[in-house]
Amino acid sequence: MSNAILVINAGSSSIKFSLFAHEPSKRELNLVYRGAITGIGTHAHFTAKALDGEPLASQDLSGADHEQAFSVLLDWLEHRDDGLSLAAVGHRVVHGGVKFNTPVRVDDAILTELDALVPLAPLHQPHNLSPIRALAKLKGALPQVACFDTAFHTTQPDIACLFALPRNLSEQGIRRYGFHGLSYEYIAQCLPEVTGELPSRVVVAHLGNGSSMAALKDGRSVATTMGFTALDGLPMGTRSGSLDAGVVLHLLNNGMDAKAVSNILYHQSGLLGVSGGISNDMADLLANDAPEAKEAVDLFAYRISRELGSLSAALGGLDALIFTAGIGENAAPVREKVCRQSEWLGIQFDAQANQQRASRISLPDSPVSVWVIPTNEEMMIAQHTRNVLGY
Ligand code: AMP
């Protein structure tokens, strides 16, 4: 029997999972299958697929809550005749605050500490913690490890984390944290293998439905575009990214309540808002001739280019730029716009390599090299889980 590590990424109404097999005597982890329970609380549905896309499960779970959904998943895992024994579960948890700078095995005391961080990420943290609690109840002896989106950024210097607000607010934890840390960590780990060295001053652009960028000095985060929440920085699918805080005050002072403003900033802005409601999806926008669609794509690329300048300033220069996540890995026109606008930084763009989706998309002599590297947050969580538990 090989050990298996279950990786869980839980949101408000869905639980995505991946199962990794792990030979005790070997270092590597192999993805065996993945799946999801969607529509939790309403029309919940459980699906699982093999790596070749073959459906392994499809079950209606209408009305199931998180705990019921979990018990179906566990039951399914336990009754598969695949020679795997579930040894541990790794969870993506959005917020580890200032304290949790590495993944941690969860017990009751840790869970209480993670609960106390809910006010810092009210839209995500409760949903990340709920499956941990459900599993502890269903299978108390199964080790669980929490892996944080914020942890990788705890290496940022204080100056990069401070807002220019009164000190008492900073002391209450109102500061920049940064997110997508598991993705950045995975990329930092791949960099030497992909590029043949570890470039010293690197900016990684994680461009997906949620987007952010991070400056890595010798593989460690020194600055990032997301701050106190995952609303900051770049425009995203439906999130505004950075904006003048005065806009929020203006909306509040002119008839909107906090809930309505929050709905605009999280769900009606970004690519969706700028495109005038055409789509939050980059592939749709690139295929659409409407001027609003073009403007949304142009603004996205423009903001990335401006943040690249800012993060390069934090690094004192730039040696390599990495594109990753759904848009970064697949949207060649976005990569081209960003690279063309950033030639002043020393990027010599290779248009042909970019079209062919080569790993390196800068010319051989380019002073700044540019790469496309697929991210794998689930693998990072599986590795952390194995390492924390000492397998
Ligand atoms: P993620 O959140 O990392 O899954 O990324 C989702 C984003 O990637 C969406 O905006 C998709 O439209 C975008 N995306 C995925 N594939 C493509 C593609 N082939 N061309 C353009 N955008 C893509």
mmCIF file of C-alpha atoms and ligand atoms in Angstrom:
data_model
loop_
_atom_site.group_PDB
_atom_site.id
_atom_site.type_symbol
_atom_site.label_atom_id
_atom_site.label_comp_id
_atom_site.label_asym_id
_atom_site.label_seq_id
_atom_site.Cartn_x
_atom_site.Cartn_y
_atom_site.Cartn_z
ATOM 1 C CA MET A 1 0.000 0.000 0.000
ATOM 2 C CA SER A 2 1.232 3.509 -0.850
ATOM 3 C CA ASN A 3 0.322 6.503 1.244
ATOM 4 C CA ALA A 4 -1.955 9.135 -0.199
ATOM 5 C CA ILE A 5 -2.154 12.831 0.632
ATOM 6 C CA LEU A 6 -5.466 14.542 0.038
ATOM 7 C CA VAL A 7 -5.207 18.234 -0.876
ATOM 8 C CA ILE A 8 -8.265 20.372 -0.190
ATOM 9 C CA ASN A 9 -9.029 23.843 -1.544
ATOM 10 C CA ALA A 10 -12.366 24.860 -0.065
ATOM 11 C CA GLY A 11 -14.420 27.921 -0.978
ATOM 12 C CA SER A 12 -17.851 29.171 0.015
ATOM 13 C CA SER A 13 -19.799 26.647 -2.046
ATOM 14 C CA SER A 14 -17.191 24.294 -3.451
ATOM 15 C CA ILE A 15 -14.488 21.919 -2.307
ATOM 16 C CA LYS A 16 -11.803 21.101 -4.871
ATOM 17 C CA PHE A 17 -9.610 18.127 -4.090
ATOM 18 C CA SER A 18 -6.537 16.357 -5.482
ATOM 19 C CA LEU A 19 -5.093 13.071 -4.358
ATOM 20 C CA PHE A 20 -1.334 12.522 -4.441
ATOM 21 C CA ALA A 21 0.310 9.120 -4.037
ATOM 22 C CA HIS A 22 3.509 8.921 -2.064
ATOM 23 C CA GLU A 23 5.894 5.976 -1.858
ATOM 24 C CA PRO A 24 7.378 6.127 1.658
ATOM 25 C CA SER A 25 10.891 5.421 0.354
ATOM 26 C CA LYS A 26 10.778 8.017 -2.441
ATOM 27 C CA ARG A 27 10.671 11.813 -2.552
ATOM 28 C CA GLU A 28 8.259 12.286 -5.419
ATOM 29 C CA LEU A 29 4.523 12.801 -5.128
ATOM 30 C CA ASN A 30 2.289 11.752 -7.988
ATOM 31 C CA LEU A 31 -1.125 13.201 -8.703
ATOM 32 C CA VAL A 32 -3.573 10.295 -9.032
ATOM 33 C CA TYR A 33 -6.904 11.997 -9.461
ATOM 34 C CA ARG A 34 -8.759 15.197 -8.747
ATOM 35 C CA GLY A 35 -12.315 16.323 -8.396
ATOM 36 C CA ALA A 36 -14.723 18.734 -6.779
ATOM 37 C CA ILE A 37 -17.925 19.084 -4.875
ATOM 38 C CA THR A 38 -19.703 22.126 -6.239
ATOM 39 C CA GLY A 39 -22.948 23.852 -5.243
ATOM 40 C CA ILE A 40 -22.625 23.016 -1.519
ATOM 41 C CA GLY A 41 -25.721 24.224 0.315
ATOM 42 C CA THR A 42 -27.865 24.158 -2.849
ATOM 43 C CA HIS A 43 -27.466 21.702 -5.739
ATOM 44 C CA ALA A 44 -24.322 20.001 -4.487
ATOM 45 C CA HIS A 45 -22.675 17.658 -6.955
ATOM 46 C CA PHE A 46 -19.621 15.428 -6.539
ATOM 47 C CA THR A 47 -17.311 14.612 -9.450
ATOM 48 C CA ALA A 48 -13.909 12.970 -9.711
ATOM 49 C CA LYS A 49 -11.703 12.402 -12.744
ATOM 50 C CA ALA A 50 -8.604 10.383 -13.538
ATOM 51 C CA LEU A 51 -5.591 12.211 -14.986
ATOM 52 C CA ASP A 52 -6.637 11.296 -18.532
ATOM 53 C CA GLY A 53 -10.043 12.920 -17.910
ATOM 54 C CA GLU A 54 -11.895 9.625 -17.444
ATOM 55 C CA PRO A 55 -14.870 10.245 -15.110
ATOM 56 C CA LEU A 56 -14.538 8.261 -11.883
ATOM 57 C CA ALA A 57 -17.526 9.634 -9.992
ATOM 58 C CA SER A 58 -20.562 11.803 -10.562
ATOM 59 C CA GLN A 59 -23.112 11.981 -7.770
ATOM 60 C CA ASP A 60 -25.930 14.339 -6.896
ATOM 61 C CA LEU A 61 -25.636 15.591 -3.287
ATOM 62 C CA SER A 62 -28.411 18.191 -3.340
ATOM 63 C CA GLY A 63 -28.862 19.869 0.012
ATOM 64 C CA ALA A 64 -25.566 18.558 1.474
ATOM 65 C CA ASP A 65 -23.622 20.900 3.771
ATOM 66 C CA HIS A 66 -19.809 20.931 4.056
ATOM 67 C CA GLU A 67 -19.732 18.094 6.576
ATOM 68 C CA GLN A 68 -22.082 15.838 4.619
ATOM 69 C CA ALA A 69 -20.189 16.561 1.408
ATOM 70 C CA PHE A 70 -16.955 15.649 3.126
ATOM 71 C CA SER A 71 -18.256 12.410 4.472
ATOM 72 C CA VAL A 72 -19.269 11.375 0.920
ATOM 73 C CA LEU A 73 -15.798 12.249 -0.363
ATOM 74 C CA LEU A 74 -14.072 10.286 2.425
ATOM 75 C CA ASP A 75 -16.324 7.316 1.916
ATOM 76 C CA TRP A 76 -15.584 7.345 -1.804
ATOM 77 C CA LEU A 77 -11.825 7.573 -1.207
ATOM 78 C CA GLU A 78 -11.868 4.756 1.307
ATOM 79 C CA HIS A 79 -13.788 2.375 -0.900
ATOM 80 C CA ARG A 80 -11.661 2.777 -3.997
ATOM 81 C CA ASP A 81 -9.617 -0.243 -4.850
ATOM 82 C CA ASP A 82 -6.488 1.717 -5.819
ATOM 83 C CA GLY A 83 -3.863 0.439 -3.367
ATOM 84 C CA LEU A 84 -3.709 3.837 -1.640
ATOM 85 C CA SER A 85 -4.154 4.515 2.037
ATOM 86 C CA LEU A 86 -5.133 8.036 3.075
ATOM 87 C CA ALA A 87 -2.342 9.224 5.374
ATOM 88 C CA ALA A 88 -2.901 12.974 5.703
ATOM 89 C CA VAL A 89 -4.826 15.974 4.437
ATOM 90 C CA GLY A 90 -3.324 19.306 3.391
ATOM 91 C CA HIS A 91 -5.542 22.394 3.267
ATOM 92 C CA ARG A 92 -5.177 25.703 1.520
ATOM 93 C CA VAL A 93 -5.864 28.378 4.138
ATOM 94 C CA VAL A 94 -5.889 31.954 2.947
ATOM 95 C CA HIS A 95 -4.661 33.723 6.074
ATOM 96 C CA GLY A 96 -1.920 32.852 8.530
ATOM 97 C CA GLY A 97 -1.573 36.401 9.871
ATOM 98 C CA VAL A 98 1.841 37.554 11.028
ATOM 99 C CA LYS A 99 2.476 34.447 13.104
ATOM 100 C CA PHE A 100 2.123 31.520 10.704
ATOM 101 C CA ASN A 101 5.116 31.842 8.418
ATOM 102 C CA THR A 102 5.215 28.135 7.558
ATOM 103 C CA PRO A 103 2.614 25.374 7.190
ATOM 104 C CA VAL A 104 1.432 23.873 10.460
ATOM 105 C CA ARG A 105 -0.202 20.671 11.701
ATOM 106 C CA VAL A 106 -3.655 21.602 12.947
ATOM 107 C CA ASP A 107 -4.938 20.778 16.424
ATOM 108 C CA ASP A 108 -7.663 22.423 18.529
ATOM 109 C CA ALA A 109 -5.380 25.215 19.756
ATOM 110 C CA ILE A 110 -4.166 26.047 16.234
ATOM 111 C CA LEU A 111 -7.732 26.007 14.947
ATOM 112 C CA THR A 112 -8.684 28.572 17.601
ATOM 113 C CA GLU A 113 -5.794 30.799 16.475
ATOM 114 C CA LEU A 114 -6.831 30.460 12.827
ATOM 115 C CA ASP A 115 -10.419 31.295 13.774
ATOM 116 C CA ALA A 116 -9.174 34.537 15.313
ATOM 117 C CA LEU A 117 -7.892 35.548 11.855
ATOM 118 C CA VAL A 118 -11.383 35.358 10.284
ATOM 119 C CA PRO A 119 -11.879 39.165 10.513
ATOM 120 C CA LEU A 120 -8.814 39.585 8.269
ATOM 121 C CA ALA A 121 -10.343 37.396 5.510
ATOM 122 C CA PRO A 122 -14.050 37.075 6.237
ATOM 123 C CA LEU A 123 -14.913 35.936 2.712
ATOM 124 C CA HIS A 124 -12.431 33.062 2.587
ATOM 125 C CA GLN A 125 -11.058 31.983 5.983
ATOM 126 C CA PRO A 126 -14.309 30.512 7.388
ATOM 127 C CA HIS A 127 -14.705 28.316 4.293
ATOM 128 C CA ASN A 128 -11.100 27.161 4.497
ATOM 129 C CA LEU A 129 -11.493 26.196 8.155
ATOM 130 C CA SER A 130 -14.863 24.498 7.885
ATOM 131 C CA PRO A 131 -13.546 21.316 6.172
ATOM 132 C CA ILE A 132 -10.750 21.081 8.754
ATOM 133 C CA ARG A 133 -13.356 21.093 11.483
ATOM 134 C CA ALA A 134 -15.587 18.638 9.610
ATOM 135 C CA LEU A 135 -12.681 16.234 9.081
ATOM 136 C CA ALA A 136 -11.564 16.458 12.713
ATOM 137 C CA LYS A 137 -15.058 15.348 13.660
ATOM 138 C CA LEU A 138 -15.336 12.617 11.053
ATOM 139 C CA LYS A 139 -11.783 11.273 11.316
ATOM 140 C CA GLY A 140 -10.081 12.663 14.381
ATOM 141 C CA ALA A 141 -6.877 10.634 13.964
ATOM 142 C CA LEU A 142 -6.139 11.789 10.417
ATOM 143 C CA PRO A 143 -3.314 14.382 10.469
ATOM 144 C CA GLN A 144 -4.276 17.726 8.907
ATOM 145 C CA VAL A 145 -1.881 20.451 7.771
ATOM 146 C CA ALA A 146 -2.807 24.070 7.037
ATOM 147 C CA CYS A 147 -0.814 25.768 4.236
ATOM 148 C CA PHE A 148 -1.175 29.537 4.050
ATOM 149 C CA ASP A 149 -1.434 31.898 1.084
ATOM 150 C CA THR A 150 0.208 34.579 3.203
ATOM 151 C CA ALA A 151 3.161 32.578 4.615
ATOM 152 C CA PHE A 152 5.553 33.020 1.681
ATOM 153 C CA HIS A 153 5.273 36.796 2.013
ATOM 154 C CA THR A 154 6.271 36.947 5.685
ATOM 155 C CA THR A 155 9.840 37.540 4.462
ATOM 156 C CA GLN A 156 8.851 41.025 3.223
ATOM 157 C CA PRO A 157 10.660 43.816 5.050
ATOM 158 C CA ASP A 158 8.490 45.872 7.448
ATOM 159 C CA ILE A 159 8.661 48.880 5.154
ATOM 160 C CA ALA A 160 6.952 46.881 2.389
ATOM 161 C CA CYS A 161 4.099 45.939 4.738
ATOM 162 C CA LEU A 162 3.331 49.317 6.298
ATOM 163 C CA PHE A 163 0.368 51.425 5.222
ATOM 164 C CA ALA A 164 0.829 55.145 5.889
ATOM 165 C CA LEU A 165 -1.959 54.996 8.478
ATOM 166 C CA PRO A 166 -1.874 55.886 12.180
ATOM 167 C CA ARG A 167 0.387 53.482 14.016
ATOM 168 C CA ASN A 168 -2.344 52.063 16.256
ATOM 169 C CA LEU A 169 -4.093 50.705 13.148
ATOM 170 C CA SER A 170 -0.910 49.039 11.928
ATOM 171 C CA GLU A 171 -0.477 47.534 15.379
ATOM 172 C CA GLN A 172 -3.983 46.059 15.087
ATOM 173 C CA GLY A 173 -2.821 44.109 12.025
ATOM 174 C CA ILE A 174 -3.943 46.525 9.311
ATOM 175 C CA ARG A 175 -0.907 46.057 7.097
ATOM 176 C CA ARG A 176 0.059 44.450 3.819
ATOM 177 C CA TYR A 177 0.198 40.637 3.938
ATOM 178 C CA GLY A 178 0.104 39.411 0.322
ATOM 179 C CA PHE A 179 -1.529 36.284 -1.134
ATOM 180 C CA HIS A 180 -1.000 33.559 -3.792
ATOM 181 C CA GLY A 181 2.039 32.573 -1.711
ATOM 182 C CA LEU A 182 1.761 28.854 -2.506
ATOM 183 C CA SER A 183 1.943 29.649 -6.212
ATOM 184 C CA TYR A 184 4.983 31.912 -5.772
ATOM 185 C CA GLU A 185 6.691 29.330 -3.617
ATOM 186 C CA TYR A 186 6.131 26.652 -6.248
ATOM 187 C CA ILE A 187 7.559 28.922 -8.967
ATOM 188 C CA ALA A 188 10.557 29.823 -6.788
ATOM 189 C CA GLN A 189 11.196 26.121 -6.333
ATOM 190 C CA CYS A 190 11.017 25.443 -10.112
ATOM 191 C CA LEU A 191 13.125 28.428 -11.160
ATOM 192 C CA PRO A 192 16.613 26.912 -10.941
ATOM 193 C CA GLU A 193 15.539 23.860 -12.937
ATOM 194 C CA VAL A 194 13.707 25.852 -15.635
ATOM 195 C CA THR A 195 16.139 28.744 -16.025
ATOM 196 C CA GLY A 196 19.337 26.847 -15.259
ATOM 197 C CA GLU A 197 20.142 29.151 -12.324
ATOM 198 C CA LEU A 198 18.294 31.076 -9.627
ATOM 199 C CA PRO A 199 18.102 34.620 -11.016
ATOM 200 C CA SER A 200 18.530 37.051 -8.122
ATOM 201 C CA ARG A 201 15.885 39.718 -8.926
ATOM 202 C CA VAL A 202 12.670 38.111 -10.182
ATOM 203 C CA VAL A 203 9.114 39.330 -10.638
ATOM 204 C CA VAL A 204 6.437 36.635 -10.869
ATOM 205 C CA ALA A 205 3.088 37.578 -12.420
ATOM 206 C CA HIS A 206 0.382 35.180 -11.216
ATOM 207 C CA LEU A 207 -2.382 36.124 -13.655
ATOM 208 C CA GLY A 208 -5.596 34.171 -13.226
ATOM 209 C CA ASN A 209 -9.126 34.930 -12.226
ATOM 210 C CA GLY A 210 -7.423 36.363 -9.151
ATOM 211 C CA SER A 211 -4.181 38.109 -10.092
ATOM 212 C CA SER A 212 -1.163 39.417 -8.256
ATOM 213 C CA MET A 213 2.566 39.935 -8.746
ATOM 214 C CA ALA A 214 5.467 39.370 -6.383
ATOM 215 C CA ALA A 215 9.080 40.523 -6.258
ATOM 216 C CA LEU A 216 11.451 37.701 -5.276
ATOM 217 C CA LYS A 217 15.003 38.460 -4.150
ATOM 218 C CA ASP A 218 17.082 35.264 -4.186
ATOM 219 C CA GLY A 219 13.842 33.258 -4.061
ATOM 220 C CA ARG A 220 12.252 35.134 -1.132
ATOM 221 C CA SER A 221 9.317 37.543 -1.326
ATOM 222 C CA VAL A 222 10.258 41.192 -0.737
ATOM 223 C CA ALA A 223 7.148 42.926 -2.120
ATOM 224 C CA THR A 224 3.816 42.023 -3.661
ATOM 225 C CA THR A 225 0.826 43.775 -5.206
ATOM 226 C CA MET A 226 -1.882 42.317 -2.953
ATOM 227 C CA GLY A 227 -2.015 43.864 0.479
ATOM 228 C CA PHE A 228 -4.420 43.642 3.390
ATOM 229 C CA THR A 229 -6.920 41.719 1.271
ATOM 230 C CA ALA A 230 -6.994 39.967 -2.071
ATOM 231 C CA LEU A 231 -8.744 43.062 -3.470
ATOM 232 C CA ASP A 232 -5.545 45.059 -3.841
ATOM 233 C CA GLY A 233 -3.147 45.449 -6.741
ATOM 234 C CA LEU A 234 -4.005 44.345 -10.271
ATOM 235 C CA PRO A 235 -7.504 44.427 -11.745
ATOM 236 C CA MET A 236 -8.881 40.860 -11.768
ATOM 237 C CA GLY A 237 -11.793 38.933 -13.271
ATOM 238 C CA THR A 238 -14.384 40.793 -11.203
ATOM 239 C CA ARG A 239 -12.253 42.595 -8.560
ATOM 240 C CA SER A 240 -11.155 46.200 -8.977
ATOM 241 C CA GLY A 241 -7.595 45.926 -7.711
ATOM 242 C CA SER A 242 -6.030 49.093 -6.240
ATOM 243 C CA LEU A 243 -8.059 52.227 -6.365
ATOM 244 C CA ASP A 244 -8.094 55.578 -4.644
ATOM 245 C CA ALA A 245 -9.650 54.961 -1.193
ATOM 246 C CA GLY A 246 -11.491 58.232 -1.848
ATOM 247 C CA VAL A 247 -13.681 56.358 -4.353
ATOM 248 C CA VAL A 248 -14.944 54.118 -1.551
ATOM 249 C CA LEU A 249 -15.660 57.160 0.650
ATOM 250 C CA HIS A 250 -17.464 58.857 -2.218
ATOM 251 C CA LEU A 251 -19.731 55.851 -2.806
ATOM 252 C CA LEU A 252 -20.446 55.494 0.933
ATOM 253 C CA ASN A 253 -21.223 59.197 1.260
ATOM 254 C CA ASN A 254 -23.583 59.136 -1.696
ATOM 255 C CA GLY A 255 -26.122 56.551 -0.754
ATOM 256 C CA MET A 256 -24.430 53.159 -0.961
ATOM 257 C CA ASP A 257 -23.957 50.975 2.092
ATOM 258 C CA ALA A 258 -20.837 48.904 2.768
ATOM 259 C CA LYS A 259 -22.416 45.737 1.381
ATOM 260 C CA ALA A 260 -23.257 47.393 -1.944
ATOM 261 C CA VAL A 261 -19.745 48.855 -2.238
ATOM 262 C CA SER A 262 -18.230 45.488 -1.406
ATOM 263 C CA ASN A 263 -20.357 43.851 -4.085
ATOM 264 C CA ILE A 264 -19.135 46.361 -6.680
ATOM 265 C CA LEU A 265 -15.472 46.005 -5.732
ATOM 266 C CA TYR A 266 -15.437 42.195 -5.485
ATOM 267 C CA HIS A 267 -18.025 41.092 -8.037
ATOM 268 C CA GLN A 268 -18.772 43.788 -10.614
ATOM 269 C CA SER A 269 -15.403 45.375 -11.317
ATOM 270 C CA GLY A 270 -12.158 44.244 -12.964
ATOM 271 C CA LEU A 271 -12.358 42.773 -16.460
ATOM 272 C CA LEU A 272 -16.125 42.320 -16.136
ATOM 273 C CA GLY A 273 -16.742 45.916 -15.101
ATOM 274 C CA VAL A 274 -14.390 47.587 -17.577
ATOM 275 C CA SER A 275 -15.700 45.466 -20.462
ATOM 276 C CA GLY A 276 -19.180 46.786 -19.674
ATOM 277 C CA GLY A 277 -20.365 43.373 -18.552
ATOM 278 C CA ILE A 278 -19.078 41.391 -21.562
ATOM 279 C CA SER A 279 -17.039 38.905 -19.516
ATOM 280 C CA ASN A 280 -14.746 38.337 -16.548
ATOM 281 C CA ASP A 281 -12.905 35.757 -18.624
ATOM 282 C CA MET A 282 -9.756 36.740 -20.517
ATOM 283 C CA ALA A 283 -10.265 34.165 -23.279
ATOM 284 C CA ASP A 284 -13.734 35.617 -24.004
ATOM 285 C CA LEU A 285 -12.408 39.184 -24.065
ATOM 286 C CA LEU A 286 -9.550 38.353 -26.414
ATOM 287 C CA ALA A 287 -12.068 36.804 -28.818
ATOM 288 C CA ASN A 288 -14.397 39.815 -28.688
ATOM 289 C CA ASP A 289 -14.088 42.809 -31.068
ATOM 290 C CA ALA A 290 -16.013 45.285 -28.901
ATOM 291 C CA PRO A 291 -13.918 48.359 -27.921
ATOM 292 C CA GLU A 292 -14.878 47.800 -24.256
ATOM 293 C CA ALA A 293 -13.394 44.279 -24.369
ATOM 294 C CA LYS A 294 -10.178 45.636 -25.885
ATOM 295 C CA GLU A 295 -10.006 48.398 -23.277
ATOM 296 C CA ALA A 296 -10.394 45.865 -20.440
ATOM 297 C CA VAL A 297 -7.477 43.803 -21.822
ATOM 298 C CA ASP A 298 -5.393 46.931 -22.391
ATOM 299 C CA LEU A 299 -5.998 48.200 -18.868
ATOM 300 C CA PHE A 300 -5.068 44.799 -17.417
ATOM 301 C CA ALA A 301 -1.755 44.773 -19.346
ATOM 302 C CA TYR A 302 -1.074 48.446 -18.544
ATOM 303 C CA ARG A 303 -1.548 47.850 -14.805
ATOM 304 C CA ILE A 304 0.765 44.812 -14.918
ATOM 305 C CA SER A 305 3.436 46.887 -16.691
ATOM 306 C CA ARG A 306 3.173 49.656 -14.108
ATOM 307 C CA GLU A 307 3.385 47.210 -11.210
ATOM 308 C CA LEU A 308 6.386 45.595 -12.877
ATOM 309 C CA GLY A 309 8.160 48.954 -12.715
ATOM 310 C CA SER A 310 7.235 49.349 -9.064
ATOM 311 C CA LEU A 311 8.338 45.833 -8.071
ATOM 312 C CA SER A 312 11.581 46.248 -10.043
ATOM 313 C CA ALA A 313 12.223 49.382 -7.971
ATOM 314 C CA ALA A 314 11.719 47.316 -4.806
ATOM 315 C CA LEU A 315 14.280 44.810 -6.136
ATOM 316 C CA GLY A 316 16.781 47.439 -7.317
ATOM 317 C CA GLY A 317 16.537 46.079 -10.884
ATOM 318 C CA LEU A 318 15.201 43.073 -12.722
ATOM 319 C CA ASP A 319 16.834 39.857 -13.955
ATOM 320 C CA ALA A 320 13.797 37.735 -14.863
ATOM 321 C CA LEU A 321 10.040 38.020 -15.332
ATOM 322 C CA ILE A 322 7.824 34.935 -14.963
ATOM 323 C CA PHE A 323 4.241 34.548 -16.208
ATOM 324 C CA THR A 324 2.023 31.947 -14.561
ATOM 325 C CA ALA A 325 -1.628 30.887 -13.850
ATOM 326 C CA GLY A 326 -4.508 30.733 -16.367
ATOM 327 C CA ILE A 327 -3.879 34.030 -18.169
ATOM 328 C CA GLY A 328 -0.108 34.072 -17.658
ATOM 329 C CA GLU A 329 0.251 30.550 -19.042
ATOM 330 C CA ASN A 330 -2.255 30.801 -21.908
ATOM 331 C CA ALA A 331 -2.911 34.358 -23.047
ATOM 332 C CA ALA A 332 -0.064 35.130 -25.470
ATOM 333 C CA PRO A 333 -1.471 38.589 -26.422
ATOM 334 C CA VAL A 334 -1.424 39.701 -22.775
ATOM 335 C CA ARG A 335 2.171 38.534 -22.321
ATOM 336 C CA GLU A 336 3.124 40.371 -25.533
ATOM 337 C CA LYS A 337 1.523 43.658 -24.460
ATOM 338 C CA VAL A 338 3.259 43.542 -21.066
ATOM 339 C CA CYS A 339 6.652 42.673 -22.529
ATOM 340 C CA ARG A 340 6.436 45.335 -25.265
ATOM 341 C CA GLN A 341 5.508 47.985 -22.684
ATOM 342 C CA SER A 342 8.423 46.866 -20.508
ATOM 343 C CA GLU A 343 11.240 46.986 -23.068
ATOM 344 C CA TRP A 344 12.674 49.979 -21.189
ATOM 345 C CA LEU A 345 13.489 47.556 -18.333
ATOM 346 C CA GLY A 346 15.720 45.476 -20.612
ATOM 347 C CA ILE A 347 13.219 42.943 -21.937
ATOM 348 C CA GLN A 348 13.915 41.821 -25.507
ATOM 349 C CA PHE A 349 10.777 39.974 -26.436
ATOM 350 C CA ASP A 350 10.723 36.857 -28.668
ATOM 351 C CA ALA A 351 7.334 37.047 -30.423
ATOM 352 C CA GLN A 352 7.688 33.659 -32.093
ATOM 353 C CA ALA A 353 8.574 31.858 -28.870
ATOM 354 C CA ASN A 354 5.634 33.581 -27.206
ATOM 355 C CA GLN A 355 3.197 32.412 -29.900
ATOM 356 C CA GLN A 356 4.578 28.875 -29.615
ATOM 357 C CA ARG A 357 4.180 29.054 -25.846
ATOM 358 C CA ALA A 358 7.845 28.215 -25.345
ATOM 359 C CA SER A 359 9.200 28.158 -21.830
ATOM 360 C CA ARG A 360 11.514 31.119 -22.547
ATOM 361 C CA ILE A 361 9.883 34.010 -24.434
ATOM 362 C CA SER A 362 12.764 36.508 -24.446
ATOM 363 C CA LEU A 363 15.611 36.572 -26.991
ATOM 364 C CA PRO A 364 18.801 34.723 -26.002
ATOM 365 C CA ASP A 365 20.743 37.949 -25.295
ATOM 366 C CA SER A 366 17.911 39.739 -23.528
ATOM 367 C CA PRO A 367 19.291 41.445 -20.390
ATOM 368 C CA VAL A 368 16.053 40.443 -18.630
ATOM 369 C CA SER A 369 14.882 36.891 -19.360
ATOM 370 C CA VAL A 370 11.157 36.177 -19.567
ATOM 371 C CA TRP A 371 9.603 32.772 -18.877
ATOM 372 C CA VAL A 372 6.251 30.998 -18.821
ATOM 373 C CA ILE A 373 6.103 28.480 -15.964
ATOM 374 C CA PRO A 374 2.913 26.571 -15.065
ATOM 375 C CA THR A 375 2.067 26.873 -11.395
ATOM 376 C CA ASN A 376 0.940 23.983 -9.184
ATOM 377 C CA GLU A 377 -0.396 25.110 -5.813
ATOM 378 C CA GLU A 378 -1.832 21.647 -5.046
ATOM 379 C CA MET A 379 1.591 20.034 -5.437
ATOM 380 C CA MET A 380 3.064 22.664 -3.089
ATOM 381 C CA ILE A 381 0.422 21.841 -0.468
ATOM 382 C CA ALA A 382 1.072 18.100 -0.852
ATOM 383 C CA GLN A 383 4.824 18.659 -0.429
ATOM 384 C CA HIS A 384 4.298 20.833 2.634
ATOM 385 C CA THR A 385 1.946 18.282 4.172
ATOM 386 C CA ARG A 386 4.483 15.501 3.673
ATOM 387 C CA ASN A 387 7.307 17.637 5.058
ATOM 388 C CA VAL A 388 5.404 18.864 8.136
ATOM 389 C CA LEU A 389 4.487 15.307 9.021
ATOM 390 C CA GLY A 390 8.022 14.066 8.331
ATOM 391 C CA TYR A 391 7.123 11.366 5.780
HETATM 392 P P1 AMP B 1 -7.080 30.629 -13.262
HETATM 393 O O1 AMP B 1 -7.820 31.422 -12.225
HETATM 394 O O2 AMP B 1 -5.614 30.526 -13.000
HETATM 395 O O3 AMP B 1 -7.718 29.298 -13.557
HETATM 396 O O4 AMP B 1 -7.196 31.454 -14.643
HETATM 397 C C1 AMP B 1 -8.432 31.751 -15.233
HETATM 398 C C2 AMP B 1 -8.208 32.787 -16.333
HETATM 399 O O5 AMP B 1 -7.322 32.246 -17.326
HETATM 400 C C3 AMP B 1 -9.495 33.169 -17.066
HETATM 401 O O6 AMP B 1 -9.551 34.573 -17.263
HETATM 402 C C4 AMP B 1 -9.318 32.476 -18.408
HETATM 403 O O7 AMP B 1 -9.981 33.125 -19.466
HETATM 404 C C5 AMP B 1 -7.827 32.550 -18.602
HETATM 405 N N1 AMP B 1 -7.429 31.609 -19.642
HETATM 406 C C6 AMP B 1 -7.378 30.266 -19.558
HETATM 407 N N2 AMP B 1 -7.035 29.741 -20.770
HETATM 408 C C7 AMP B 1 -6.895 30.795 -21.637
HETATM 409 C C8 AMP B 1 -6.531 30.928 -23.013
HETATM 410 N N3 AMP B 1 -6.265 29.868 -23.758
HETATM 411 N N4 AMP B 1 -6.444 32.178 -23.529
HETATM 412 C C9 AMP B 1 -6.705 33.257 -22.775
HETATM 413 N N5 AMP B 1 -7.041 33.200 -21.475
HETATM 414 C C10 AMP B 1 -7.127 31.993 -20.909
#
